[in-house]
Amino acid sequence: RLSKDQVSTIAKGLDADVAELMGRDLADARAPYLWLDATYVKCRREGRVQSTAVVTAIAVGADGVRRVVGLSAIDTETYAGWLGFCRDLRSRGVSGVKCVTSDAHEGLRRAIAECFPGAAWQRCIVHLERNVCSLLHAKRQRKAAGKVMQAVFAQENPAMVRATYHAAIDAISSFSQAAAGLLEDAECDALAYLAFPAGHRRRIRTNNVQERANREIKRRTRAVQVFPSVESMIRLVGAVLAECDEDWSCRHAIASMDLLEKPAAPEPAIGEEAAAMAERLVLVAMESAGIAGKAA
């Protein structure tokens, strides 16, 4: 029921908000933690409907407050697409990055390594669990693998996390060597969070910050189904993220960044007691899924 002039006025207002969000000067804002992800939205491009990757970047600044620091639309999640996006973040002032959390998309990993040298890369443990389970064919095996990995990341002591991770590799190898090999190869990146303060680990080890934002984007774009242009898509998605950004700015800091100033404690070695406890935890997890593990 709105007239064309009313729609145009509303669109101009949204465009201004989105332009401010996407062009925000970040030169004075260091971002120790950065999350990168993409979600797909249908959009009409070059006369046909295409699935377009909407890529976003969310950071926690030195004040511990979350902020949307990047938004763009690319054809596909290629190295070139991600590299251009990450370079734009750097050019706008995103610096001081100590850890970047994302999924294991190869193009994204390469772009992170090139644009944020010296930053740790944290492989999202939720995505890792999905990747491992996707290599298992039996439903009971997938359930058992999920339970085992939950047991790993329920641990807080770094030595116990690593010991249980090793026990999980052994247990999952009885289902699939490929799944166990994936888990073994991913150890360094999946457990990168252990090098950071204990109060930060639970937040930086997953891409949950991005997943929640993506769910809100999907909820708001579902009513449109197919956007008539990239510009209209960016307008709506940008408005959604601007709302999220404003909401986050009104909340307390999600973590104390002062903890990063303290030197990291060396990770304790895995003792025999920790290894034995880890094996028992994995056995219990396997049995809870209805699969008996090897005798302790």
PDB file of C-alpha atoms in Angstrom, residues 33-261:
ATOM      1  CA  TYR A  33      39.149 -11.749  17.770  1.00  0.00           C
ATOM      2  CA  LEU A  34      37.552 -11.997  14.344  1.00  0.00           C
ATOM      3  CA  TRP A  35      34.852 -14.329  12.983  1.00  0.00           C
ATOM      4  CA  LEU A  36      34.316 -14.812   9.246  1.00  0.00           C
ATOM      5  CA  ASP A  37      31.491 -16.687   7.552  1.00  0.00           C
ATOM      6  CA  ALA A  38      29.143 -16.763   4.568  1.00  0.00           C
ATOM      7  CA  THR A  39      25.486 -17.537   4.053  1.00  0.00           C
ATOM      8  CA  TYR A  40      23.698 -17.948   0.733  1.00  0.00           C
ATOM      9  CA  VAL A  41      20.762 -15.880  -0.513  1.00  0.00           C
ATOM     10  CA  LYS A  42      18.987 -16.131  -3.882  1.00  0.00           C
ATOM     11  CA  CYS A  43      19.383 -13.038  -6.002  1.00  0.00           C
ATOM     12  CA  ARG A  44      18.691 -12.117  -9.635  1.00  0.00           C
ATOM     13  CA  ARG A  45      21.950 -11.380 -11.424  1.00  0.00           C
ATOM     14  CA  GLU A  46      22.596 -11.005 -15.140  1.00  0.00           C
ATOM     15  CA  GLY A  47      18.986 -11.895 -15.923  1.00  0.00           C
ATOM     16  CA  ARG A  48      18.863 -15.150 -13.935  1.00  0.00           C
ATOM     17  CA  VAL A  49      18.452 -16.264 -10.351  1.00  0.00           C
ATOM     18  CA  GLN A  50      21.734 -17.161  -8.656  1.00  0.00           C
ATOM     19  CA  SER A  51      22.699 -18.292  -5.187  1.00  0.00           C
ATOM     20  CA  THR A  52      24.899 -15.460  -3.921  1.00  0.00           C
ATOM     21  CA  ALA A  53      27.306 -15.674  -0.987  1.00  0.00           C
ATOM     22  CA  VAL A  54      26.768 -12.949   1.583  1.00  0.00           C
ATOM     23  CA  VAL A  55      30.049 -12.743   3.520  1.00  0.00           C
ATOM     24  CA  THR A  56      30.258 -11.068   6.892  1.00  0.00           C
ATOM     25  CA  ALA A  57      32.903 -10.273   9.475  1.00  0.00           C
ATOM     26  CA  ILE A  58      32.230  -9.810  13.192  1.00  0.00           C
ATOM     27  CA  ALA A  59      34.934  -8.717  15.614  1.00  0.00           C
ATOM     28  CA  VAL A  60      35.408  -8.240  19.320  1.00  0.00           C
ATOM     29  CA  GLY A  61      37.352  -5.058  19.944  1.00  0.00           C
ATOM     30  CA  ALA A  62      39.757  -4.140  22.694  1.00  0.00           C
ATOM     31  CA  ASP A  63      36.747  -3.074  24.782  1.00  0.00           C
ATOM     32  CA  GLY A  64      35.232  -6.573  24.557  1.00  0.00           C
ATOM     33  CA  VAL A  65      32.187  -5.429  22.544  1.00  0.00           C
ATOM     34  CA  ARG A  66      31.059  -7.236  19.382  1.00  0.00           C
ATOM     35  CA  ARG A  67      30.836  -5.252  16.159  1.00  0.00           C
ATOM     36  CA  VAL A  68      29.968  -5.933  12.542  1.00  0.00           C
ATOM     37  CA  VAL A  69      33.092  -4.875  10.660  1.00  0.00           C
ATOM     38  CA  GLY A  70      32.416  -6.200   7.172  1.00  0.00           C
ATOM     39  CA  LEU A  71      29.662  -7.127   4.713  1.00  0.00           C
ATOM     40  CA  SER A  72      29.837  -7.969   1.025  1.00  0.00           C
ATOM     41  CA  ALA A  73      28.327 -10.152  -1.699  1.00  0.00           C
ATOM     42  CA  ILE A  74      30.472 -12.421  -3.859  1.00  0.00           C
ATOM     43  CA  ASP A  75      29.668 -14.926  -6.605  1.00  0.00           C
ATOM     44  CA  THR A  76      31.140 -17.920  -4.825  1.00  0.00           C
ATOM     45  CA  GLU A  77      33.340 -18.605  -1.816  1.00  0.00           C
ATOM     46  CA  THR A  78      36.558 -18.612  -3.792  1.00  0.00           C
ATOM     47  CA  TYR A  79      40.031 -17.613  -2.656  1.00  0.00           C
ATOM     48  CA  ALA A  80      39.816 -14.479  -4.814  1.00  0.00           C
ATOM     49  CA  GLY A  81      36.447 -13.503  -3.318  1.00  0.00           C
ATOM     50  CA  TRP A  82      37.594 -13.990   0.262  1.00  0.00           C
ATOM     51  CA  LEU A  83      40.936 -12.307  -0.409  1.00  0.00           C
ATOM     52  CA  GLY A  84      39.248  -9.156  -1.679  1.00  0.00           C
ATOM     53  CA  PHE A  85      36.960  -9.114   1.345  1.00  0.00           C
ATOM     54  CA  CYS A  86      39.805  -9.587   3.858  1.00  0.00           C
ATOM     55  CA  ARG A  87      41.939  -6.950   2.132  1.00  0.00           C
ATOM     56  CA  ASP A  88      39.068  -4.492   2.442  1.00  0.00           C
ATOM     57  CA  LEU A  89      38.916  -5.195   6.183  1.00  0.00           C
ATOM     58  CA  ARG A  90      42.635  -4.475   6.469  1.00  0.00           C
ATOM     59  CA  SER A  91      42.385  -1.290   4.410  1.00  0.00           C
ATOM     60  CA  ARG A  92      39.602   0.001   6.667  1.00  0.00           C
ATOM     61  CA  GLY A  93      41.765  -0.486   9.748  1.00  0.00           C
ATOM     62  CA  VAL A  94      41.054  -3.951  11.165  1.00  0.00           C
ATOM     63  CA  SER A  95      44.308  -4.733  12.964  1.00  0.00           C
ATOM     64  CA  GLY A  96      45.731  -6.408  16.030  1.00  0.00           C
ATOM     65  CA  VAL A  97      43.976  -9.661  15.130  1.00  0.00           C
ATOM     66  CA  LYS A  98      45.178 -12.508  17.335  1.00  0.00           C
ATOM     67  CA  CYS A  99      42.688 -15.214  16.356  1.00  0.00           C
ATOM     68  CA  VAL A 100      40.366 -15.716  13.380  1.00  0.00           C
ATOM     69  CA  THR A 101      37.575 -18.293  13.692  1.00  0.00           C
ATOM     70  CA  SER A 102      35.923 -19.787  10.626  1.00  0.00           C
ATOM     71  CA  ASP A 103      35.081 -23.040   8.901  1.00  0.00           C
ATOM     72  CA  ALA A 104      37.712 -24.915   6.915  1.00  0.00           C
ATOM     73  CA  HIS A 105      36.974 -23.494   3.464  1.00  0.00           C
ATOM     74  CA  GLU A 106      40.326 -23.658   1.680  1.00  0.00           C
ATOM     75  CA  GLY A 107      39.981 -20.294  -0.066  1.00  0.00           C
ATOM     76  CA  LEU A 108      39.079 -18.598   3.198  1.00  0.00           C
ATOM     77  CA  ARG A 109      42.016 -20.202   5.022  1.00  0.00           C
ATOM     78  CA  ARG A 110      44.453 -18.940   2.395  1.00  0.00           C
ATOM     79  CA  ALA A 111      42.986 -15.428   2.522  1.00  0.00           C
ATOM     80  CA  ILE A 112      43.230 -15.353   6.337  1.00  0.00           C
ATOM     81  CA  ALA A 113      46.862 -16.467   6.263  1.00  0.00           C
ATOM     82  CA  GLU A 114      47.742 -13.796   3.703  1.00  0.00           C
ATOM     83  CA  CYS A 115      45.813 -10.864   5.182  1.00  0.00           C
ATOM     84  CA  PHE A 116      46.289 -11.526   8.893  1.00  0.00           C
ATOM     85  CA  PRO A 117      49.827 -12.896   9.236  1.00  0.00           C
ATOM     86  CA  GLY A 118      50.681 -13.947  12.764  1.00  0.00           C
ATOM     87  CA  ALA A 119      47.048 -14.506  13.761  1.00  0.00           C
ATOM     88  CA  ALA A 120      46.025 -17.979  14.903  1.00  0.00           C
ATOM     89  CA  TRP A 121      43.355 -19.722  12.866  1.00  0.00           C
ATOM     90  CA  GLN A 122      40.690 -21.500  14.926  1.00  0.00           C
ATOM     91  CA  ARG A 123      38.747 -24.142  13.033  1.00  0.00           C
ATOM     92  CA  CYS A 124      35.154 -24.041  14.264  1.00  0.00           C
ATOM     93  CA  ILE A 125      34.682 -27.194  16.344  1.00  0.00           C
ATOM     94  CA  VAL A 126      30.983 -27.440  15.425  1.00  0.00           C
ATOM     95  CA  HIS A 127      31.850 -27.530  11.718  1.00  0.00           C
ATOM     96  CA  LEU A 128      34.615 -30.032  12.452  1.00  0.00           C
ATOM     97  CA  GLU A 129      32.147 -32.359  14.176  1.00  0.00           C
ATOM     98  CA  ARG A 130      29.827 -32.144  11.164  1.00  0.00           C
ATOM     99  CA  ASN A 131      32.738 -32.854   8.806  1.00  0.00           C
ATOM    100  CA  VAL A 132      33.771 -35.924  10.799  1.00  0.00           C
ATOM    101  CA  CYS A 133      30.215 -37.281  11.030  1.00  0.00           C
ATOM    102  CA  SER A 134      29.690 -36.754   7.284  1.00  0.00           C
ATOM    103  CA  LEU A 135      32.368 -39.401   6.656  1.00  0.00           C
ATOM    104  CA  LEU A 136      30.483 -41.999   8.707  1.00  0.00           C
ATOM    105  CA  HIS A 137      27.694 -43.962   7.018  1.00  0.00           C
ATOM    106  CA  ALA A 138      25.943 -45.675   9.950  1.00  0.00           C
ATOM    107  CA  LYS A 139      23.595 -43.588  12.079  1.00  0.00           C
ATOM    108  CA  ARG A 140      24.861 -45.166  15.318  1.00  0.00           C
ATOM    109  CA  GLN A 141      28.436 -44.355  14.362  1.00  0.00           C
ATOM    110  CA  ARG A 142      27.560 -40.711  13.676  1.00  0.00           C
ATOM    111  CA  LYS A 143      25.789 -40.512  17.019  1.00  0.00           C
ATOM    112  CA  ALA A 144      28.763 -42.083  18.808  1.00  0.00           C
ATOM    113  CA  ALA A 145      31.243 -39.750  17.078  1.00  0.00           C
ATOM    114  CA  GLY A 146      29.148 -36.759  18.107  1.00  0.00           C
ATOM    115  CA  LYS A 147      29.032 -37.925  21.713  1.00  0.00           C
ATOM    116  CA  VAL A 148      32.786 -38.535  21.741  1.00  0.00           C
ATOM    117  CA  MET A 149      33.576 -35.074  20.394  1.00  0.00           C
ATOM    118  CA  GLN A 150      31.202 -33.507  22.891  1.00  0.00           C
ATOM    119  CA  ALA A 151      33.172 -35.281  25.608  1.00  0.00           C
ATOM    120  CA  VAL A 152      36.383 -33.783  24.225  1.00  0.00           C
ATOM    121  CA  PHE A 153      35.202 -30.201  24.232  1.00  0.00           C
ATOM    122  CA  ALA A 154      33.420 -30.504  27.574  1.00  0.00           C
ATOM    123  CA  GLN A 155      36.888 -30.569  29.162  1.00  0.00           C
ATOM    124  CA  GLU A 156      38.391 -27.307  30.357  1.00  0.00           C
ATOM    125  CA  ASN A 157      41.900 -28.321  31.396  1.00  0.00           C
ATOM    126  CA  PRO A 158      44.105 -28.075  28.266  1.00  0.00           C
ATOM    127  CA  ALA A 159      45.911 -31.338  29.002  1.00  0.00           C
ATOM    128  CA  MET A 160      42.595 -33.164  29.410  1.00  0.00           C
ATOM    129  CA  VAL A 161      41.220 -31.618  26.214  1.00  0.00           C
ATOM    130  CA  ARG A 162      44.221 -32.835  24.234  1.00  0.00           C
ATOM    131  CA  ALA A 163      44.293 -36.260  25.896  1.00  0.00           C
ATOM    132  CA  THR A 164      40.587 -36.781  25.211  1.00  0.00           C
ATOM    133  CA  TYR A 165      41.061 -35.560  21.640  1.00  0.00           C
ATOM    134  CA  HIS A 166      43.717 -38.241  21.103  1.00  0.00           C
ATOM    135  CA  ALA A 167      41.454 -40.879  22.651  1.00  0.00           C
ATOM    136  CA  ALA A 168      38.651 -39.719  20.336  1.00  0.00           C
ATOM    137  CA  ILE A 169      40.863 -40.240  17.285  1.00  0.00           C
ATOM    138  CA  ASP A 170      41.556 -43.825  18.399  1.00  0.00           C
ATOM    139  CA  ALA A 171      37.866 -44.504  19.020  1.00  0.00           C
ATOM    140  CA  ILE A 172      36.668 -43.025  15.730  1.00  0.00           C
ATOM    141  CA  SER A 173      39.347 -44.936  13.805  1.00  0.00           C
ATOM    142  CA  SER A 174      37.354 -48.105  14.563  1.00  0.00           C
ATOM    143  CA  PHE A 175      34.533 -46.608  12.462  1.00  0.00           C
ATOM    144  CA  SER A 176      36.474 -44.930   9.663  1.00  0.00           C
ATOM    145  CA  GLN A 177      40.135 -44.292   9.012  1.00  0.00           C
ATOM    146  CA  ALA A 178      39.167 -41.283   6.882  1.00  0.00           C
ATOM    147  CA  ALA A 179      37.195 -39.687   9.725  1.00  0.00           C
ATOM    148  CA  ALA A 180      39.987 -40.388  12.207  1.00  0.00           C
ATOM    149  CA  GLY A 181      42.532 -38.981   9.759  1.00  0.00           C
ATOM    150  CA  LEU A 182      40.492 -35.792   9.365  1.00  0.00           C
ATOM    151  CA  LEU A 183      40.352 -35.387  13.129  1.00  0.00           C
ATOM    152  CA  GLU A 184      44.076 -36.022  13.473  1.00  0.00           C
ATOM    153  CA  ASP A 185      45.013 -33.539  10.743  1.00  0.00           C
ATOM    154  CA  ALA A 186      42.752 -30.893  12.288  1.00  0.00           C
ATOM    155  CA  GLU A 187      44.178 -31.118  15.814  1.00  0.00           C
ATOM    156  CA  CYS A 188      46.420 -28.059  15.632  1.00  0.00           C
ATOM    157  CA  ASP A 189      43.669 -25.800  14.264  1.00  0.00           C
ATOM    158  CA  ALA A 190      40.784 -27.273  16.273  1.00  0.00           C
ATOM    159  CA  LEU A 191      42.667 -26.790  19.555  1.00  0.00           C
ATOM    160  CA  ALA A 192      44.178 -23.391  18.748  1.00  0.00           C
ATOM    161  CA  TYR A 193      41.833 -21.827  21.315  1.00  0.00           C
ATOM    162  CA  LEU A 194      43.771 -23.479  24.157  1.00  0.00           C
ATOM    163  CA  ALA A 195      46.561 -20.914  23.716  1.00  0.00           C
ATOM    164  CA  PHE A 196      44.190 -18.087  24.718  1.00  0.00           C
ATOM    165  CA  PRO A 197      42.825 -17.055  28.120  1.00  0.00           C
ATOM    166  CA  ALA A 198      40.459 -19.559  29.707  1.00  0.00           C
ATOM    167  CA  GLY A 199      37.704 -16.943  29.922  1.00  0.00           C
ATOM    168  CA  HIS A 200      37.750 -16.491  26.144  1.00  0.00           C
ATOM    169  CA  ARG A 201      38.039 -20.079  24.933  1.00  0.00           C
ATOM    170  CA  ARG A 202      34.382 -21.057  24.838  1.00  0.00           C
ATOM    171  CA  ARG A 203      33.516 -18.082  22.627  1.00  0.00           C
ATOM    172  CA  ILE A 204      36.385 -18.213  20.144  1.00  0.00           C
ATOM    173  CA  ARG A 205      36.373 -21.974  19.490  1.00  0.00           C
ATOM    174  CA  THR A 206      33.112 -21.879  17.494  1.00  0.00           C
ATOM    175  CA  ASN A 207      31.510 -19.687  14.873  1.00  0.00           C
ATOM    176  CA  ASN A 208      28.330 -19.377  16.955  1.00  0.00           C
ATOM    177  CA  VAL A 209      28.503 -15.575  16.855  1.00  0.00           C
ATOM    178  CA  GLN A 210      28.226 -15.734  13.069  1.00  0.00           C
ATOM    179  CA  GLU A 211      25.683 -18.568  13.071  1.00  0.00           C
ATOM    180  CA  ARG A 212      23.248 -16.506  15.137  1.00  0.00           C
ATOM    181  CA  ALA A 213      23.637 -13.532  12.810  1.00  0.00           C
ATOM    182  CA  ASN A 214      23.157 -15.806   9.789  1.00  0.00           C
ATOM    183  CA  ARG A 215      19.940 -17.227  11.257  1.00  0.00           C
ATOM    184  CA  GLU A 216      18.577 -13.702  11.622  1.00  0.00           C
ATOM    185  CA  ILE A 217      19.573 -12.901   8.028  1.00  0.00           C
ATOM    186  CA  LYS A 218      17.829 -16.066   6.807  1.00  0.00           C
ATOM    187  CA  ARG A 219      14.713 -15.273   8.835  1.00  0.00           C
ATOM    188  CA  ARG A 220      14.440 -11.778   7.388  1.00  0.00           C
ATOM    189  CA  THR A 221      15.296 -12.700   3.778  1.00  0.00           C
ATOM    190  CA  ARG A 222      13.012 -15.757   3.647  1.00  0.00           C
ATOM    191  CA  ALA A 223       9.983 -13.519   3.062  1.00  0.00           C
ATOM    192  CA  VAL A 224      11.612 -12.055  -0.051  1.00  0.00           C
ATOM    193  CA  GLN A 225      12.707 -15.438  -1.487  1.00  0.00           C
ATOM    194  CA  VAL A 226      14.470 -13.943  -4.538  1.00  0.00           C
ATOM    195  CA  PHE A 227      15.975 -10.449  -4.459  1.00  0.00           C
ATOM    196  CA  PRO A 228      15.603  -8.409  -7.675  1.00  0.00           C
ATOM    197  CA  SER A 229      19.192  -7.121  -7.432  1.00  0.00           C
ATOM    198  CA  VAL A 230      22.372  -7.323  -5.399  1.00  0.00           C
ATOM    199  CA  GLU A 231      21.772  -3.779  -4.183  1.00  0.00           C
ATOM    200  CA  SER A 232      18.374  -4.654  -2.699  1.00  0.00           C
ATOM    201  CA  MET A 233      19.863  -7.737  -1.041  1.00  0.00           C
ATOM    202  CA  ILE A 234      22.712  -5.751   0.548  1.00  0.00           C
ATOM    203  CA  ARG A 235      20.204  -3.125   1.665  1.00  0.00           C
ATOM    204  CA  LEU A 236      18.122  -5.635   3.655  1.00  0.00           C
ATOM    205  CA  VAL A 237      21.008  -7.733   4.971  1.00  0.00           C
ATOM    206  CA  GLY A 238      22.894  -4.587   5.939  1.00  0.00           C
ATOM    207  CA  ALA A 239      19.846  -3.276   7.795  1.00  0.00           C
ATOM    208  CA  VAL A 240      19.596  -6.563   9.710  1.00  0.00           C
ATOM    209  CA  LEU A 241      23.279  -6.416  10.667  1.00  0.00           C
ATOM    210  CA  ALA A 242      22.982  -2.750  11.638  1.00  0.00           C
ATOM    211  CA  GLU A 243      20.254  -3.763  14.090  1.00  0.00           C
ATOM    212  CA  CYS A 244      22.475  -6.524  15.487  1.00  0.00           C
ATOM    213  CA  ASP A 245      25.393  -4.108  15.795  1.00  0.00           C
ATOM    214  CA  GLU A 246      23.278  -1.563  17.656  1.00  0.00           C
ATOM    215  CA  ASP A 247      21.956  -4.250  19.986  1.00  0.00           C
ATOM    216  CA  TRP A 248      25.467  -5.491  20.778  1.00  0.00           C
ATOM    217  CA  SER A 249      26.696  -1.951  21.488  1.00  0.00           C
ATOM    218  CA  CYS A 250      24.071  -1.629  24.241  1.00  0.00           C
ATOM    219  CA  ARG A 251      25.219  -4.772  26.016  1.00  0.00           C
ATOM    220  CA  HIS A 252      28.101  -5.430  28.361  1.00  0.00           C
ATOM    221  CA  ALA A 253      31.427  -6.625  27.023  1.00  0.00           C
ATOM    222  CA  ILE A 254      31.377 -10.354  26.281  1.00  0.00           C
ATOM    223  CA  ALA A 255      34.945 -10.822  27.520  1.00  0.00           C
ATOM    224  CA  SER A 256      37.652  -8.962  29.401  1.00  0.00           C
ATOM    225  CA  MET A 257      40.396  -8.124  26.943  1.00  0.00           C
ATOM    226  CA  ASP A 258      42.769  -7.375  29.824  1.00  0.00           C
ATOM    227  CA  LEU A 259      43.345 -11.119  30.021  1.00  0.00           C
ATOM    228  CA  LEU A 260      45.195 -10.959  26.698  1.00  0.00           C
ATOM    229  CA  GLU A 261      47.868  -8.755  28.258  1.00  0.00           C
TER     230      GLU A 261
END
